[in-house]
Short mmCIF file of C-alpha atoms in Angstrom, two decimals:
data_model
loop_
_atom_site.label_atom_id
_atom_site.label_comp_id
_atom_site.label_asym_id
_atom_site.label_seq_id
_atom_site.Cartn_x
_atom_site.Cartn_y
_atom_site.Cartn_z
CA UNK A 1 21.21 17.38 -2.36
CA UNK A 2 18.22 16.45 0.00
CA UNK A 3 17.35 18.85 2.88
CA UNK A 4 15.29 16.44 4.80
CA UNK A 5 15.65 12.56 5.11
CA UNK A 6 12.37 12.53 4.43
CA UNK A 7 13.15 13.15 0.81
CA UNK A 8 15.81 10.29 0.58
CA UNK A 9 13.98 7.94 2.42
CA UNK A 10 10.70 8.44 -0.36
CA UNK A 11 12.88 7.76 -3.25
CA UNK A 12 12.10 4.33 -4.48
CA UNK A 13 14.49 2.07 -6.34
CA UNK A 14 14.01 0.47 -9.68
CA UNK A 15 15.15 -3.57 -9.58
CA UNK A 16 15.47 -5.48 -12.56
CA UNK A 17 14.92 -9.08 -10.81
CA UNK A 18 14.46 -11.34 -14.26
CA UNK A 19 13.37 -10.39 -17.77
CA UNK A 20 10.54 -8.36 -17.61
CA UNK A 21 10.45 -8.67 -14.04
CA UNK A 22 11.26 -5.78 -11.79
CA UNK A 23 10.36 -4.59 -8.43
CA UNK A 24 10.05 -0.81 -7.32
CA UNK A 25 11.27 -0.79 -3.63
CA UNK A 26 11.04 1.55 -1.09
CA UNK A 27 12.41 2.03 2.16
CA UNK A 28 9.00 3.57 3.39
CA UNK A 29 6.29 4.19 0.72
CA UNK A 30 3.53 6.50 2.09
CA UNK A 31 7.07 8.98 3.06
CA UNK A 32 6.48 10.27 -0.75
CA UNK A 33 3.10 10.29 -0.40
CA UNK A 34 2.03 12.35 2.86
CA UNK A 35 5.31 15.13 1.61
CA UNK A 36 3.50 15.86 -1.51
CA UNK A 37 -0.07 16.26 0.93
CA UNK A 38 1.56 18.12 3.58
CA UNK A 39 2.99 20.44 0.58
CA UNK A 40 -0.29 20.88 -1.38
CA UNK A 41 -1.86 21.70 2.12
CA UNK A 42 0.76 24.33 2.58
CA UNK A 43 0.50 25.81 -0.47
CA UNK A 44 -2.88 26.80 -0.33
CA UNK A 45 -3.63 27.53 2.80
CA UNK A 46 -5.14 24.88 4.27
CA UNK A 47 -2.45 24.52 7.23
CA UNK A 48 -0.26 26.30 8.27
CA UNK A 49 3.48 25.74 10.22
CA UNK A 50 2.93 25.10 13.71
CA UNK A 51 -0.77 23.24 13.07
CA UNK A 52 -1.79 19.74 14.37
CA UNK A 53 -2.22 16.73 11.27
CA UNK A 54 -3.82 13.90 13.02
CA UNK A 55 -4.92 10.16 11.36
CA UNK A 56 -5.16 6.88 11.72
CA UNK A 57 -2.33 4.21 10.68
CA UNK A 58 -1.79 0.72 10.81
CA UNK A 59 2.08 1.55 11.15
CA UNK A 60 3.91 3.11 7.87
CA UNK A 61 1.66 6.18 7.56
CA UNK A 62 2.54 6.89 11.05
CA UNK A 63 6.32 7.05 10.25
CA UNK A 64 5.83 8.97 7.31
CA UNK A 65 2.86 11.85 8.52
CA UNK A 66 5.44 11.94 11.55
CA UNK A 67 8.28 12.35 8.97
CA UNK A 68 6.37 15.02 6.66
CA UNK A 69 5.43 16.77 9.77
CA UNK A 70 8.87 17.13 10.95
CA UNK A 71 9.96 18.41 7.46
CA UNK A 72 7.31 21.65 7.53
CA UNK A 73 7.40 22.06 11.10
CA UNK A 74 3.68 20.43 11.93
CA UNK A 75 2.80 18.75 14.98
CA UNK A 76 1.51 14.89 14.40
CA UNK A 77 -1.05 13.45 16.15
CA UNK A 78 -1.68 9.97 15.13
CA UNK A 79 -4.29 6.66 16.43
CA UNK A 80 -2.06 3.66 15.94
CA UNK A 81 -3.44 0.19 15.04
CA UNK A 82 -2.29 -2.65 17.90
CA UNK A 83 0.13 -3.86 14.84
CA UNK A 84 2.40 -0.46 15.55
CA UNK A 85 5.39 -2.05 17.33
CA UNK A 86 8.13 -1.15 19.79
CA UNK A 87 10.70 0.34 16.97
CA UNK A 88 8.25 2.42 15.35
CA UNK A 89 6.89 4.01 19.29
CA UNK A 90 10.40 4.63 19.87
CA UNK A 91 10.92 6.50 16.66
CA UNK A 92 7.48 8.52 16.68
CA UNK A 93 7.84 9.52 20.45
CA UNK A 94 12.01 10.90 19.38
CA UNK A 95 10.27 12.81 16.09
CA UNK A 96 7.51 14.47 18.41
CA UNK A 97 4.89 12.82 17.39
CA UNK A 98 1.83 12.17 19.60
CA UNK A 99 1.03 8.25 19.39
CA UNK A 100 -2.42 6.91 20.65
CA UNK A 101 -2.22 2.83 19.94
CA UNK A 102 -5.09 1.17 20.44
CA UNK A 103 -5.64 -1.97 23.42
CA UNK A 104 -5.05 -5.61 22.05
CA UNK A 105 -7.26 -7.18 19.75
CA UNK A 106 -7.39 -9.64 18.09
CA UNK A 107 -9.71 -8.86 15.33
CA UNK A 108 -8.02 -6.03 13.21
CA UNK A 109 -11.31 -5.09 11.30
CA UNK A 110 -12.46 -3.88 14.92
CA UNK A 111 -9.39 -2.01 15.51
CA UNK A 112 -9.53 -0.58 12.25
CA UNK A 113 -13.22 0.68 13.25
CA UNK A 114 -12.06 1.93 16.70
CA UNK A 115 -9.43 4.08 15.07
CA UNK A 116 -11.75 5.73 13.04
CA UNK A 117 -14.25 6.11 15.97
CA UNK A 118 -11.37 7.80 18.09
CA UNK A 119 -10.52 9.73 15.23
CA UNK A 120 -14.06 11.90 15.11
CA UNK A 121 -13.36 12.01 19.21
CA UNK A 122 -10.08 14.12 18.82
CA UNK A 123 -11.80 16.37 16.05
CA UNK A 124 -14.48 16.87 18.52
CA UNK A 125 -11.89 18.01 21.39
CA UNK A 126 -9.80 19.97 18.90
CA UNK A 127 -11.81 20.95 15.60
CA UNK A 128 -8.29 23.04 15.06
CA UNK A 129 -6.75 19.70 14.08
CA UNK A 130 -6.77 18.71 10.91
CA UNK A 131 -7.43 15.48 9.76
CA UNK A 132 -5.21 14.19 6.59
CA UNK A 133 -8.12 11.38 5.54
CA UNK A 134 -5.18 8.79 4.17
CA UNK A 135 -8.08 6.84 2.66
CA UNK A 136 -10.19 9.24 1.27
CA UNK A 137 -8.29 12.16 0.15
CA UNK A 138 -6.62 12.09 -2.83
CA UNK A 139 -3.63 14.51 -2.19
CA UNK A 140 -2.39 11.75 -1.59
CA UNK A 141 -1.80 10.49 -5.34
CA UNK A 142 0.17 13.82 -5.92
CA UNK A 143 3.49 12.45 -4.50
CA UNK A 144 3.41 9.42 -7.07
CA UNK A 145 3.45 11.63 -10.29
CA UNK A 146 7.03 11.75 -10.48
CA UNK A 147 7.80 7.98 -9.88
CA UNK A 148 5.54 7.37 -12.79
CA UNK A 149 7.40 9.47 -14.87
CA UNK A 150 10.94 7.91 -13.59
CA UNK A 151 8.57 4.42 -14.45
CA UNK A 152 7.98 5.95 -17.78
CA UNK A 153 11.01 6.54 -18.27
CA UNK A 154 12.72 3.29 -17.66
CA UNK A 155 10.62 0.65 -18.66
CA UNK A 156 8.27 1.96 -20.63
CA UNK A 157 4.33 1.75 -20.74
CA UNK A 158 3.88 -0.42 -23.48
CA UNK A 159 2.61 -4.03 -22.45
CA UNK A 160 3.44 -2.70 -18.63
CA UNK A 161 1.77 -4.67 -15.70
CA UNK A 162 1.97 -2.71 -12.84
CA UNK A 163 1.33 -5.19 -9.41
CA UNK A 164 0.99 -4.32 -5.77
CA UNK A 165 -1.22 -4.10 -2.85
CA UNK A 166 -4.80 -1.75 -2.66
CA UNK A 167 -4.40 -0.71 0.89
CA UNK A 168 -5.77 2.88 0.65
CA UNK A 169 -6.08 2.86 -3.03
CA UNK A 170 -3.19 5.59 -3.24
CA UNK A 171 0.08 4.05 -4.59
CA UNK A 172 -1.83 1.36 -7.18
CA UNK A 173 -4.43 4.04 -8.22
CA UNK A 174 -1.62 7.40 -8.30
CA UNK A 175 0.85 5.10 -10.32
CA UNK A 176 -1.44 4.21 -13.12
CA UNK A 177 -3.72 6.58 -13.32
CA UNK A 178 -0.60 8.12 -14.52
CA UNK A 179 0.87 5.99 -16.43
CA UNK A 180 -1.76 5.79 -18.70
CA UNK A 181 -1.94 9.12 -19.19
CA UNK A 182 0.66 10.91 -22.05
CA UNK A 183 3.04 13.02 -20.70
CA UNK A 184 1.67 16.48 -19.70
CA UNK A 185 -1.56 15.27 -19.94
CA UNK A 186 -1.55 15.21 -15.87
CA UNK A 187 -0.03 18.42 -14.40
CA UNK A 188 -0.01 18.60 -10.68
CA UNK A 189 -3.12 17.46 -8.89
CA UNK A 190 -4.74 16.57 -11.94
CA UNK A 191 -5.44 12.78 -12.68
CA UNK A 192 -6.98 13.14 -16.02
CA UNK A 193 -5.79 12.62 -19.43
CA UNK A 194 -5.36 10.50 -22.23
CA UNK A 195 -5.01 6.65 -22.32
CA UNK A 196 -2.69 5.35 -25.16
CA UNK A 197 -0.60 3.31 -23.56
CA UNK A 198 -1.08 -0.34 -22.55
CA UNK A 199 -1.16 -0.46 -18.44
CA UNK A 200 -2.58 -2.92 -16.62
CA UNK A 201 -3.18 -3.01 -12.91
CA UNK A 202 -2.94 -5.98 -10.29
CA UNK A 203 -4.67 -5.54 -7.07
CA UNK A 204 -3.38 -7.68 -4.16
CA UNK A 205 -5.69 -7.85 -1.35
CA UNK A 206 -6.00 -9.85 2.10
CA UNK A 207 -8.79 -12.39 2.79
CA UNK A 208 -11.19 -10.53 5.13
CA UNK A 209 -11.39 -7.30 2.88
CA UNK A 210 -14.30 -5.93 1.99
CA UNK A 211 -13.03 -3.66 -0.50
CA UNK A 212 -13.22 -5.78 -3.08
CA UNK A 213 -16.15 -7.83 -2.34
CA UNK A 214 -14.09 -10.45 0.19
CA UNK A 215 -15.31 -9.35 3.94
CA UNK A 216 -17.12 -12.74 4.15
CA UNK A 217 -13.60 -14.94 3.93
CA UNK A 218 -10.72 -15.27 6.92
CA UNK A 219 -7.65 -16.30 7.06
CA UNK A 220 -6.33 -18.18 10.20
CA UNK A 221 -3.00 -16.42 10.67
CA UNK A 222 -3.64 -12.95 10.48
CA UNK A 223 -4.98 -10.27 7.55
CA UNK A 224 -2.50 -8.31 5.87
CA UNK A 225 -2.31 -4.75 7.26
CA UNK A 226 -2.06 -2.04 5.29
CA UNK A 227 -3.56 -4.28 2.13
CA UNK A 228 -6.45 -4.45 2.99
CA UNK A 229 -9.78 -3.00 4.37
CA UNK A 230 -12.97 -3.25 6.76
CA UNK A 231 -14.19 -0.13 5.85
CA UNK A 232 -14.73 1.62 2.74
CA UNK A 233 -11.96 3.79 1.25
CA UNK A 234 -12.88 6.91 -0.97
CA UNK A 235 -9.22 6.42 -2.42
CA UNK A 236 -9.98 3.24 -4.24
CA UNK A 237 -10.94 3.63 -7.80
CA UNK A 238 -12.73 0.24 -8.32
CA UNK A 239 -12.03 1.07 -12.20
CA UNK A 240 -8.51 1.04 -12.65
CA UNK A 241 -8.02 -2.51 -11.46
CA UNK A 242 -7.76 -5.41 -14.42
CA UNK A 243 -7.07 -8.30 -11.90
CA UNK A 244 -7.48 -9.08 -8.45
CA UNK A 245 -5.49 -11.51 -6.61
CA UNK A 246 -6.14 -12.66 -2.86
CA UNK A 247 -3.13 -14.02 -0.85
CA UNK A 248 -3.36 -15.81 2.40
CA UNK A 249 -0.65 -14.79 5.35
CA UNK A 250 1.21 -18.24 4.91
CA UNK A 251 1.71 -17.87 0.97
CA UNK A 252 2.56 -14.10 1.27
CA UNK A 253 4.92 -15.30 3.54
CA UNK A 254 7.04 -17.70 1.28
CA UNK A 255 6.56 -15.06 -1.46
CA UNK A 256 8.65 -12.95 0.93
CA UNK A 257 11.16 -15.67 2.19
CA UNK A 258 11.31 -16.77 -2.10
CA UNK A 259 12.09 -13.12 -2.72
CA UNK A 260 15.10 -12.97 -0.28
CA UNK A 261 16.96 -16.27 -1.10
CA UNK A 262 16.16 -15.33 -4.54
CA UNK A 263 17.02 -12.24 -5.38
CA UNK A 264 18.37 -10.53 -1.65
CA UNK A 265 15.34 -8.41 -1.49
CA UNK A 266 14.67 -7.72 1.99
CA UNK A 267 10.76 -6.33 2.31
CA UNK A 268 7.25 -6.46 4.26
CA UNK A 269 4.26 -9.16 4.02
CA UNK A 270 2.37 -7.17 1.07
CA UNK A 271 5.58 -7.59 -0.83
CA UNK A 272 5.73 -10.90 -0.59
CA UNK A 273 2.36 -11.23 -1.45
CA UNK A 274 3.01 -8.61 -4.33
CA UNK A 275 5.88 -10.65 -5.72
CA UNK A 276 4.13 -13.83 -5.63
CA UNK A 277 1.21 -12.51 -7.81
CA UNK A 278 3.85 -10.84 -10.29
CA UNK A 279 5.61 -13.90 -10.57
CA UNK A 280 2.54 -15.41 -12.04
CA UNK A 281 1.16 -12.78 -13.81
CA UNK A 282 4.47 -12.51 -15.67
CA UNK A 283 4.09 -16.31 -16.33
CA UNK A 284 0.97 -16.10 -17.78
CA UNK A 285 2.01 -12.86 -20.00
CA UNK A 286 5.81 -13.30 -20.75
CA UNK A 287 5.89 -10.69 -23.45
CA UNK A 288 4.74 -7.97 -20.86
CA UNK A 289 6.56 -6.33 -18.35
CA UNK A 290 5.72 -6.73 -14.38
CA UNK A 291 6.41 -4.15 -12.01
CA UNK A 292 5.51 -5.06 -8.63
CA UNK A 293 5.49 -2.56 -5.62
CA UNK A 294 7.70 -3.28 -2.62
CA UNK A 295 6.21 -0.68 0.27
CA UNK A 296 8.58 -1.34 3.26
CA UNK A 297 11.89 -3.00 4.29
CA UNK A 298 11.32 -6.34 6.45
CA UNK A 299 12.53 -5.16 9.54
CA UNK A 300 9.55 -5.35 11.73
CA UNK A 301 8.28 -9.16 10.14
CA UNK A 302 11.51 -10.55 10.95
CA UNK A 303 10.01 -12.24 14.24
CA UNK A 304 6.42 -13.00 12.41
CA UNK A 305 7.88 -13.71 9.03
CA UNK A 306 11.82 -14.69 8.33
CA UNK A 307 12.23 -16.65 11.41
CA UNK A 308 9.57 -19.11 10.16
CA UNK A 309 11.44 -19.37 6.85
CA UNK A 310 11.67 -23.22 6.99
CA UNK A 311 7.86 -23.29 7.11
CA UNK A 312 8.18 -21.11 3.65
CA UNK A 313 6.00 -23.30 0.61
CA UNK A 314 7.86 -23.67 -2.44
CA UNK A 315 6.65 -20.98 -4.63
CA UNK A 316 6.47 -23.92 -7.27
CA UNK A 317 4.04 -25.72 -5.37
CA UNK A 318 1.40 -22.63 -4.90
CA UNK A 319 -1.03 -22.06 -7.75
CA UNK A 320 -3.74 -19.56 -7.64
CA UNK A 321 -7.65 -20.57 -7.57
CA UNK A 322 -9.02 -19.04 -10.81
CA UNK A 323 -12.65 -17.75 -9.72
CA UNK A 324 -15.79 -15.64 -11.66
CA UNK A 325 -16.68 -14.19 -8.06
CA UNK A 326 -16.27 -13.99 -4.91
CA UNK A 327 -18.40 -16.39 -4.04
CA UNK A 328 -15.75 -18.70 -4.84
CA UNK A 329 -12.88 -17.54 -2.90
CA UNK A 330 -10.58 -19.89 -1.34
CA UNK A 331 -7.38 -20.19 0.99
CA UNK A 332 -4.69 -19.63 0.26
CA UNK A 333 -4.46 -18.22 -2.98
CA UNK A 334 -7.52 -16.87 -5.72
CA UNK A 335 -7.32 -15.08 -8.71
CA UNK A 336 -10.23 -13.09 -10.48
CA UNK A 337 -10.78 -10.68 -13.53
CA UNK A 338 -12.17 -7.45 -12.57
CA UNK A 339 -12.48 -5.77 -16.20
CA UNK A 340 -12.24 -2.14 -14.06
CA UNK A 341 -15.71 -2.87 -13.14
CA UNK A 342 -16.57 0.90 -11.35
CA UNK A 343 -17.92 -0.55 -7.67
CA UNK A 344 -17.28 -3.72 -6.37
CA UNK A 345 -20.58 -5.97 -6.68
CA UNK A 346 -20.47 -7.17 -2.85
CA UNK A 347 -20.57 -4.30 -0.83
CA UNK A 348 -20.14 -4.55 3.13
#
């Protein structure tokens, strides 16, 4: 039995959607991830019950710090992107979570920057606080080891093509970096080992992103959050990823819409995005299997997402662009090799 909600909430489920198709969905994704940090801070001193964790979030690593904080008895302190709606202020202010959301704007690569800026302000004020780096320290892989195993387990890592979006680098990077290690080859906070299985990675990213080399494209609806980045993140390993794949809003959008009337799968933007690049990567590769990540329900893109369903593109009719670099990337939909190439070769 679960003692916290936390613990429920982080447990993803396993969909089979078509052969060789199947989508790991979670209620709230970074949940698992920030328990297993808070824990490993716990453990070894580096908190302690009653301390401040403060960072920055674009939305569901609010909800979850906020959740693992509530589990150990922390206080949270977070710097909310404009994107951070009305449900999720309600929910943080009822937890006890401090909330500081940043003004309108209407480029989210500056608000991205002015959370970090605000960030080094608070530590400044209160040096006591400490600050749980989402996209550079990698406790937060830990919370991913045993989903890989449950991965392991049920599908298998042979021929295994595991899809979703970069973001911070933790969930694409934890989940392989584990999978293609044998069994027991990775004890806890270890992310060494062995490769002898067959894992491939698909990174899904937003035009706009500079993480992979893409900072010098837009897209005219909106970039991605959470996907995607205008600042360097230490939690991206550049290495691990085979393919890249860069989705506009509109065509991550009738991903999504596809992968409700299709299949009743009710998720966020990324996983539409995530699903449309599976769908094609399975195409290309039928005798592998595709695991796509699903982060978040698709409660809070109902207004900017499912009511414009009838705008939704057939998925049919969308093909990616296949490119060499990024010099060729186009709207709304580009596919590139990255042969885990260590650092991306456009840098911001």
């Amino acid at each position: 039995m679960d003692q916290h909600i936390a613990e429920a909430i982080g447990r993803p489920d396993l969909i089979r959607l078509d052969d060789r198709l199947v989508c790991l969905r979670f209620e709230t994704m970074k949940v698992v991830s920030a328990l297993a940090a808070v824990r490993h801070l716990l453990d070894t001193g580096a908190v302690r019950r009653g301390d401040t964790l403060l960072d920055s979030s674009s939305g569901i690593y609010a909800y979850a710090l906020a959740l693992a904080c509530h589990r150990h008895g922390m206080h949270c302190h977070v710097v909310g992107s404009t994107t951070v709606d009305k449900t999720l202020r309600t929910q943080l202010a009822v937890l006890g979570a401090t909330l500081e959301q940043m003004e309108p704007c209407d480029d989210l690569k500056l608000d991205q920057k002015r959370r970090v800026e605000r960030i080094h302000e608070i530590l400044a004020a209160h040096p006591e606080y400490h600050w749980m780096r989402q996209y550079h320290d990698d406790i937060h892989y830990l919370g991913y080891r045993g989903i890989a195993d449950r991965i392991r387990e049920e599908t298998g890592t042979d021929r295994l093509t595991v899809v979703g979006g970069v973001g911070s680098g933790a969930s694409t990077g934890a989940l392989t970096r584990y999978l293609r290690a044998a069994p027991g080859d990775c004890p806890p906070g270890s992310l060494t080992g062995a490769v002898p299985t067959d894992v491939e990675l698909v990174g899904v990213q937003p035009y706009g992103s500079l993480t992979f080399g893409a900072q010098h494209t837009s897209d005219p609806e909106i970039i991605i959050a959470g996907i995607g980045s205008s600042i360097p993140f230490g939690n991206v390993s550049h290495e691990l990823y085979d393919t890249l794949h860069w989705i506009s809003f509109d065509a991550a959008l009738s991903g999504a819409v596809d992968l409700l009337r299709r299949h009743a799968v009710f998720a966020g933007l990324s996983t539409g995005a995530a699903y449309l690049a599976a769908r094609h990567e399975h195409d290309r590769a039928p005798g592998r299997t595709v695991l796509f990540i699903a982060p978040d329900t698709g409660h809070r893109y109902t207004d900017t997402v499912y009511t414009r369903h009838r705008e939704a593109t057939p998925l049919t009719h969308l093909t990616p662009r296949d490119i060499a670099d990024q010099t060729d990337l186009a709207l709304p939909w580009s596919r590139m090799p990255w042969n885990r190439t260590p650092t991306p070769p456009l840098t911001a």
